[in-house]
């Protein structure tokens, strides 16, 4: 595994303390970080990303003990989910402590927090000793970055430092759960909704509802090439043999396709490689990306969610 030296992580921490921006790896996607309580530094995240100011940012923490710095309450169900899934691809939206992280919360009365499961992110968080506000390290509405090279392609010299921790393991963003008067999934992601329900002893958890989340905009995570999503591999034959077509899907769904660009062995491999495949298709100048959507629930539902956003026009 690629791992930055401890001195590099220490300079990144110093850079953050001085009000700078540092891109760093998490297990989901790369984040563009600033100290969460430094409103001026957080404002710069918005301008570098070209992201509208009214979209709140997730605060990353070293452990659940830090939640109290940012959240006004710690509901029992949030504590259960955190105990089961942190560090990991789960973001909890909680009532915010007033006066804290105003820019990161975009002024909303709530705050999104998560403990990431990447050793470099955790080491950086431990060294700064407080929360790091970080959206995905891409320009607004581009595909999220899952390697340091993707971050460089999007943001280049606009950030002070990019920590390279190798390719992200999970590959799609965290699952976001609102823990207010009710429990609700605001964005599907790396942690399947079924696992949340099971942890809380419920039959199911509601998905959707109003949210200021930009990841829930219809057109998001979109490459330049047009994306066509097929629910069945049947229709594949007609398009797959045309020039400049980049075909991706699960191995088992691509048997009829002589030359797929990417045939995933598993759902995990599909999720891990999805964004890099969308970027690769653009780099190769593909005219069309054809994705065969995986069937079923769990991670398959999260992959279908990202494919449908990537294909929205
Ligand atoms: O896996 C991830 O979640 C990655 C890594 C870097 O941690 N981060 C990420 O950040 O995807 P971003 O900003 O690209 O998406 C964060 C989502 C946005 O849709 C944002 O609106 C939502 O979290 N969010 C943040 N604070 C919120 C809040 N208080 N209420 C509702 N949604 C919130
Ligand atoms: Mg994003």
Short mmCIF file of C-alpha atoms and ligand atoms in Angstrom, two decimals:
data_model
loop_
_atom_site.label_atom_id
_atom_site.label_comp_id
_atom_site.label_asym_id
_atom_site.label_seq_id
_atom_site.Cartn_x
_atom_site.Cartn_y
_atom_site.Cartn_z
CA UNK A 1 0.00 0.00 0.00
CA UNK A 2 1.15 3.54 -0.76
CA UNK A 3 1.71 5.34 2.53
CA UNK A 4 2.99 8.88 3.07
CA UNK A 5 5.86 9.24 5.56
CA UNK A 6 4.97 10.48 9.07
CA UNK A 7 6.82 13.77 8.28
CA UNK A 8 4.54 14.32 5.30
CA UNK A 9 1.44 13.78 7.43
CA UNK A 10 2.89 16.19 10.02
CA UNK A 11 3.45 18.90 7.35
CA UNK A 12 -0.11 18.34 6.16
CA UNK A 13 -1.33 18.85 9.74
CA UNK A 14 0.76 22.06 10.01
CA UNK A 15 -0.64 23.26 6.70
CA UNK A 16 -4.18 22.72 7.98
CA UNK A 17 -3.45 24.49 11.30
CA UNK A 18 -2.13 27.44 9.27
CA UNK A 19 -5.47 27.69 7.44
CA UNK A 20 -4.47 25.77 4.31
CA UNK A 21 -6.27 23.12 2.27
CA UNK A 22 -5.04 19.53 2.15
CA UNK A 23 -6.47 16.71 0.03
CA UNK A 24 -6.28 13.35 1.79
CA UNK A 25 -7.38 9.75 1.19
CA UNK A 26 -10.34 8.12 2.92
CA UNK A 27 -11.67 4.61 2.36
CA UNK A 28 -14.53 6.03 0.23
CA UNK A 29 -13.11 8.86 -1.93
CA UNK A 30 -10.44 11.56 -1.51
CA UNK A 31 -11.50 14.55 0.61
CA UNK A 32 -10.51 18.22 0.34
CA UNK A 33 -9.87 19.21 3.94
CA UNK A 34 -9.73 22.34 6.09
CA UNK A 35 -9.92 22.70 9.87
CA UNK A 36 -13.66 22.45 10.55
CA UNK A 37 -13.76 25.37 12.99
CA UNK A 38 -11.81 27.70 10.65
CA UNK A 39 -14.64 29.36 8.72
CA UNK A 40 -12.28 31.25 6.41
CA UNK A 41 -10.41 28.09 5.38
CA UNK A 42 -13.71 26.25 4.89
CA UNK A 43 -14.96 29.09 2.67
CA UNK A 44 -11.92 28.50 0.47
CA UNK A 45 -12.99 24.86 -0.02
CA UNK A 46 -16.19 26.16 -1.61
CA UNK A 47 -14.34 28.52 -3.96
CA UNK A 48 -11.71 25.93 -4.97
CA UNK A 49 -14.41 23.35 -5.68
CA UNK A 50 -16.64 26.00 -7.27
CA UNK A 51 -19.36 24.64 -5.03
CA UNK A 52 -22.35 26.77 -4.00
CA UNK A 53 -22.00 28.02 -0.40
CA UNK A 54 -25.34 26.65 0.75
CA UNK A 55 -24.13 23.04 0.49
CA UNK A 56 -22.89 21.78 3.87
CA UNK A 57 -19.70 19.77 4.27
CA UNK A 58 -19.01 16.60 6.30
CA UNK A 59 -16.79 17.02 9.40
CA UNK A 60 -14.33 14.13 9.76
CA UNK A 61 -13.33 13.05 13.26
CA UNK A 62 -10.59 10.87 14.78
CA UNK A 63 -13.13 9.07 16.99
CA UNK A 64 -16.66 9.26 18.38
CA UNK A 65 -15.39 11.12 21.47
CA UNK A 66 -15.02 14.25 19.30
CA UNK A 67 -18.71 14.31 18.30
CA UNK A 68 -19.52 16.53 21.30
CA UNK A 69 -17.31 19.33 19.93
CA UNK A 70 -19.72 19.73 17.01
CA UNK A 71 -23.07 18.16 17.92
CA UNK A 72 -25.55 19.40 20.51
CA UNK A 73 -26.99 15.95 21.22
CA UNK A 74 -25.94 12.33 20.76
CA UNK A 75 -29.12 10.33 20.20
CA UNK A 76 -29.03 6.69 21.36
CA UNK A 77 -29.54 5.40 17.81
CA UNK A 78 -26.64 7.50 16.50
CA UNK A 79 -24.44 6.05 19.24
CA UNK A 80 -25.47 2.52 18.25
CA UNK A 81 -24.69 3.13 14.58
CA UNK A 82 -21.36 4.77 15.40
CA UNK A 83 -20.36 1.89 17.67
CA UNK A 84 -21.19 -0.61 14.93
CA UNK A 85 -19.81 1.14 11.84
CA UNK A 86 -17.10 3.68 12.77
CA UNK A 87 -14.46 3.96 11.53
CA UNK A 88 -16.29 3.42 8.23
CA UNK A 89 -18.38 4.78 5.35
CA UNK A 90 -21.21 6.15 7.51
CA UNK A 91 -22.02 9.85 7.99
CA UNK A 92 -24.41 10.91 10.76
CA UNK A 93 -26.37 14.17 10.54
CA UNK A 94 -26.94 15.48 14.08
CA UNK A 95 -28.23 18.67 15.72
CA UNK A 96 -25.34 21.18 15.65
CA UNK A 97 -23.81 22.95 18.63
CA UNK A 98 -24.65 26.57 18.09
CA UNK A 99 -21.83 28.83 16.97
CA UNK A 100 -19.58 25.94 15.88
CA UNK A 101 -18.53 25.17 12.29
CA UNK A 102 -20.88 27.74 10.77
CA UNK A 103 -19.30 27.62 7.31
CA UNK A 104 -19.02 23.81 7.23
CA UNK A 105 -22.69 23.47 8.17
CA UNK A 106 -23.66 26.18 5.65
CA UNK A 107 -25.64 27.73 8.51
CA UNK A 108 -27.99 24.75 8.89
CA UNK A 109 -28.91 23.77 12.46
CA UNK A 110 -27.39 20.32 11.82
CA UNK A 111 -23.87 18.98 11.33
CA UNK A 112 -22.69 15.91 9.40
CA UNK A 113 -19.91 13.88 11.07
CA UNK A 114 -18.00 10.72 10.27
CA UNK A 115 -14.90 8.76 11.37
CA UNK A 116 -13.18 7.52 8.20
CA UNK A 117 -11.49 4.11 8.03
CA UNK A 118 -8.23 5.06 6.32
CA UNK A 119 -5.00 4.99 8.33
CA UNK A 120 -3.68 8.18 6.68
CA UNK A 121 -6.91 10.09 7.36
CA UNK A 122 -6.97 8.87 10.97
CA UNK A 123 -3.33 9.80 11.55
CA UNK A 124 -3.93 13.28 10.10
CA UNK A 125 -7.02 13.70 12.29
CA UNK A 126 -5.14 12.63 15.40
CA UNK A 127 -2.37 15.11 14.66
CA UNK A 128 -4.68 18.11 14.15
CA UNK A 129 -6.70 17.12 17.23
CA UNK A 130 -10.02 18.50 15.96
CA UNK A 131 -12.47 17.93 13.11
CA UNK A 132 -11.52 18.29 9.45
CA UNK A 133 -14.28 19.54 7.15
CA UNK A 134 -13.96 17.79 3.79
CA UNK A 135 -16.16 17.33 0.76
CA UNK A 136 -14.96 15.07 -2.05
CA UNK A 137 -11.83 16.59 -3.64
CA UNK A 138 -13.27 17.16 -7.12
CA UNK A 139 -14.67 20.23 -8.86
CA UNK A 140 -18.39 20.60 -8.16
CA UNK A 141 -20.53 18.06 -10.03
CA UNK A 142 -17.52 16.17 -11.45
CA UNK A 143 -16.92 12.51 -10.69
CA UNK A 144 -15.44 12.02 -7.19
CA UNK A 145 -11.69 11.23 -7.03
CA UNK A 146 -10.56 7.78 -5.92
CA UNK A 147 -6.81 8.32 -6.50
CA UNK A 148 -4.39 11.16 -5.76
CA UNK A 149 -3.93 11.57 -9.54
CA UNK A 150 -7.67 12.27 -9.94
CA UNK A 151 -7.38 15.03 -7.32
CA UNK A 152 -4.38 16.50 -9.13
CA UNK A 153 -6.29 16.43 -12.48
CA UNK A 154 -9.22 18.33 -10.96
CA UNK A 155 -7.61 20.72 -8.47
CA UNK A 156 -3.85 20.83 -9.21
CA UNK A 157 -2.10 23.83 -7.66
CA UNK A 158 -5.35 25.15 -6.13
CA UNK A 159 -4.62 23.08 -3.01
CA UNK A 160 -1.52 23.30 -0.81
CA UNK A 161 -0.93 19.57 -0.57
CA UNK A 162 -2.24 16.20 -1.75
CA UNK A 163 -1.52 13.20 0.51
CA UNK A 164 -1.30 10.04 -1.60
CA UNK A 165 -2.66 6.98 0.21
CA UNK A 166 -3.20 4.88 -2.91
CA UNK A 167 -6.54 4.01 -4.54
CA UNK A 168 -9.61 4.19 -2.27
CA UNK A 169 -10.83 0.83 -1.12
CA UNK A 170 -14.60 1.33 -1.09
CA UNK A 171 -14.80 3.77 -4.02
CA UNK A 172 -18.21 5.39 -3.52
CA UNK A 173 -19.09 8.00 -0.92
CA UNK A 174 -20.36 7.31 2.58
CA UNK A 175 -23.98 6.51 3.40
CA UNK A 176 -25.56 9.58 5.03
CA UNK A 177 -28.09 9.05 7.83
CA UNK A 178 -30.14 11.81 9.41
CA UNK A 179 -30.52 11.22 13.15
CA UNK A 180 -33.15 13.78 14.10
CA UNK A 181 -36.76 13.24 15.09
CA UNK A 182 -36.62 10.27 12.75
CA UNK A 183 -33.89 8.11 11.26
CA UNK A 184 -33.60 8.44 7.51
CA UNK A 185 -31.02 7.66 4.82
CA UNK A 186 -30.28 10.89 2.92
CA UNK A 187 -27.75 9.36 0.52
CA UNK A 188 -27.05 5.71 -0.28
CA UNK A 189 -23.37 4.83 -0.19
CA UNK A 190 -20.62 2.48 0.89
CA UNK A 191 -22.60 1.08 3.83
CA UNK A 192 -25.77 -0.77 2.72
CA UNK A 193 -29.06 0.55 4.14
CA UNK A 194 -29.96 -3.02 5.18
CA UNK A 195 -26.97 -3.12 7.55
CA UNK A 196 -28.23 0.04 9.27
CA UNK A 197 -31.73 -1.40 9.71
CA UNK A 198 -30.34 -4.62 11.10
CA UNK A 199 -28.14 -2.77 13.60
CA UNK A 200 -31.16 -0.81 14.86
CA UNK A 201 -33.42 -3.87 14.91
CA UNK A 202 -35.81 -2.41 12.33
CA UNK A 203 -37.45 -3.94 9.26
CA UNK A 204 -36.30 -1.09 7.09
CA UNK A 205 -35.14 2.51 7.16
CA UNK A 206 -36.71 5.23 5.07
CA UNK A 207 -34.61 6.48 2.17
CA UNK A 208 -34.86 10.01 0.77
CA UNK A 209 -36.70 13.13 1.84
CA UNK A 210 -35.66 16.77 1.73
CA UNK A 211 -31.95 17.38 2.06
CA UNK A 212 -29.48 20.11 1.21
CA UNK A 213 -27.15 17.39 -0.04
CA UNK A 214 -25.58 18.12 -3.45
CA UNK A 215 -24.84 14.41 -3.82
CA UNK A 216 -28.58 14.08 -4.13
CA UNK A 217 -28.88 16.43 -7.10
CA UNK A 218 -30.11 14.56 -10.11
CA UNK A 219 -27.10 15.33 -12.29
CA UNK A 220 -23.98 14.66 -10.25
CA UNK A 221 -20.93 12.46 -10.50
CA UNK A 222 -21.15 12.97 -14.26
CA UNK A 223 -18.37 12.35 -16.79
CA UNK A 224 -18.24 14.24 -20.12
CA UNK A 225 -19.22 11.18 -22.17
CA UNK A 226 -22.91 10.31 -22.35
CA UNK A 227 -23.79 7.48 -19.95
CA UNK A 228 -26.36 4.84 -20.88
CA UNK A 229 -27.52 2.54 -18.10
CA UNK A 230 -28.97 -0.86 -19.03
CA UNK A 231 -31.09 -2.76 -16.53
CA UNK A 232 -30.45 -6.03 -18.37
CA UNK A 233 -27.47 -7.23 -20.37
CA UNK A 234 -29.91 -8.14 -23.23
CA UNK A 235 -29.65 -4.86 -25.11
CA UNK A 236 -25.87 -4.90 -25.01
CA UNK A 237 -25.06 -6.58 -28.32
CA UNK A 238 -26.31 -3.69 -30.44
CA UNK A 239 -24.18 -0.95 -28.88
CA UNK A 240 -21.18 -2.79 -27.46
CA UNK A 241 -19.48 -3.31 -30.80
CA UNK A 242 -19.66 0.29 -31.93
CA UNK A 243 -16.47 2.36 -31.83
CA UNK A 244 -15.71 4.67 -28.90
CA UNK A 245 -18.05 2.83 -26.54
CA UNK A 246 -16.78 2.09 -23.02
CA UNK A 247 -18.68 -0.87 -21.52
CA UNK A 248 -18.63 -1.57 -17.77
CA UNK A 249 -20.54 -3.96 -15.54
CA UNK A 250 -20.36 -7.12 -13.50
CA UNK A 251 -18.49 -10.01 -15.06
CA UNK A 252 -21.61 -12.18 -15.03
CA UNK A 253 -23.61 -9.54 -16.92
CA UNK A 254 -21.02 -9.06 -19.65
CA UNK A 255 -20.73 -12.58 -21.04
CA UNK A 256 -22.26 -11.47 -24.34
CA UNK A 257 -19.85 -8.55 -24.65
CA UNK A 258 -16.64 -9.45 -26.50
CA UNK A 259 -14.54 -6.52 -25.31
CA UNK A 260 -15.74 -4.81 -22.15
CA UNK A 261 -13.60 -1.96 -20.78
CA UNK A 262 -14.18 -3.23 -17.25
CA UNK A 263 -15.79 -6.46 -16.03
CA UNK A 264 -16.01 -6.48 -12.23
CA UNK A 265 -15.58 -9.74 -10.32
CA UNK A 266 -17.84 -8.57 -7.49
CA UNK A 267 -20.05 -5.68 -6.37
CA UNK A 268 -17.19 -4.44 -4.20
CA UNK A 269 -14.86 -4.36 -7.21
CA UNK A 270 -17.54 -2.57 -9.26
CA UNK A 271 -17.95 0.14 -6.59
CA UNK A 272 -14.18 0.46 -6.09
CA UNK A 273 -13.54 1.03 -9.81
CA UNK A 274 -16.69 2.86 -10.88
CA UNK A 275 -15.41 6.46 -10.72
CA UNK A 276 -11.98 5.64 -12.14
CA UNK A 277 -13.71 3.90 -15.07
CA UNK A 278 -15.88 6.98 -15.74
CA UNK A 279 -12.73 9.13 -15.71
CA UNK A 280 -10.82 6.64 -17.87
CA UNK A 281 -13.60 6.65 -20.47
CA UNK A 282 -13.27 10.45 -20.72
CA UNK A 283 -9.47 10.21 -20.95
CA UNK A 284 -9.84 7.76 -23.83
CA UNK A 285 -12.28 10.09 -25.57
CA UNK A 286 -15.18 7.64 -25.39
CA UNK A 287 -18.38 8.89 -27.00
CA UNK A 288 -20.61 6.70 -24.89
CA UNK A 289 -20.31 4.80 -21.61
CA UNK A 290 -22.62 1.79 -21.39
CA UNK A 291 -23.08 0.48 -17.85
CA UNK A 292 -25.01 -2.68 -17.08
CA UNK A 293 -26.60 -1.94 -13.69
CA UNK A 294 -26.17 -4.66 -11.08
CA UNK A 295 -29.44 -6.10 -9.74
CA UNK A 296 -30.33 -6.60 -6.07
CA UNK A 297 -30.12 -4.55 -2.90
CA UNK A 298 -27.19 -3.59 -0.65
CA UNK A 299 -24.19 -2.20 -2.51
CA UNK A 300 -25.94 -2.89 -5.84
CA UNK A 301 -28.54 -0.22 -4.94
CA UNK A 302 -25.79 2.31 -4.17
CA UNK A 303 -24.06 1.58 -7.49
CA UNK A 304 -27.37 1.98 -9.37
CA UNK A 305 -27.89 5.32 -7.57
CA UNK A 306 -24.52 6.66 -8.77
CA UNK A 307 -25.04 5.30 -12.31
CA UNK A 308 -28.40 6.98 -12.62
CA UNK A 309 -26.95 10.32 -11.47
CA UNK A 310 -24.03 9.97 -13.87
CA UNK A 311 -26.48 9.38 -16.73
CA UNK A 312 -28.83 12.28 -15.88
CA UNK A 313 -28.77 15.11 -18.40
O1 LIG B 1 -17.48 9.48 1.67
C1 LIG B 1 -17.75 10.68 1.80
O2 LIG B 1 -18.80 11.05 2.35
C2 LIG B 1 -16.76 11.69 1.24
C3 LIG B 1 -15.44 11.55 2.01
C4 LIG B 1 -14.44 12.62 1.63
O3 LIG B 1 -15.69 11.55 3.38
N1 LIG B 1 -17.27 13.02 1.33
C5 LIG B 1 -18.26 13.48 0.54
O4 LIG B 1 -18.50 14.82 0.72
O5 LIG B 1 -18.85 12.80 -0.27
P1 LIG B 1 -19.43 15.68 -0.25
O6 LIG B 1 -19.39 17.08 0.26
O7 LIG B 1 -19.01 15.49 -1.65
O8 LIG B 1 -20.84 15.13 0.08
C6 LIG B 1 -21.27 15.29 1.39
C7 LIG B 1 -22.74 15.25 1.45
C8 LIG B 1 -23.33 16.36 0.65
O9 LIG B 1 -24.34 15.80 -0.14
C9 LIG B 1 -23.85 17.31 1.72
O10 LIG B 1 -24.90 18.13 1.31
C10 LIG B 1 -24.24 16.33 2.79
O11 LIG B 1 -23.17 15.44 2.80
N2 LIG B 1 -24.33 17.02 4.06
C11 LIG B 1 -23.37 17.63 4.74
N3 LIG B 1 -23.85 18.20 5.86
C12 LIG B 1 -25.17 17.94 5.88
C13 LIG B 1 -26.24 18.27 6.75
N4 LIG B 1 -26.03 19.01 7.84
N5 LIG B 1 -27.47 17.84 6.46
C14 LIG B 1 -27.68 17.09 5.34
N6 LIG B 1 -26.72 16.75 4.46
C15 LIG B 1 -25.49 17.17 4.72
MG1 LIG B 2 -18.97 15.23 -3.64
#
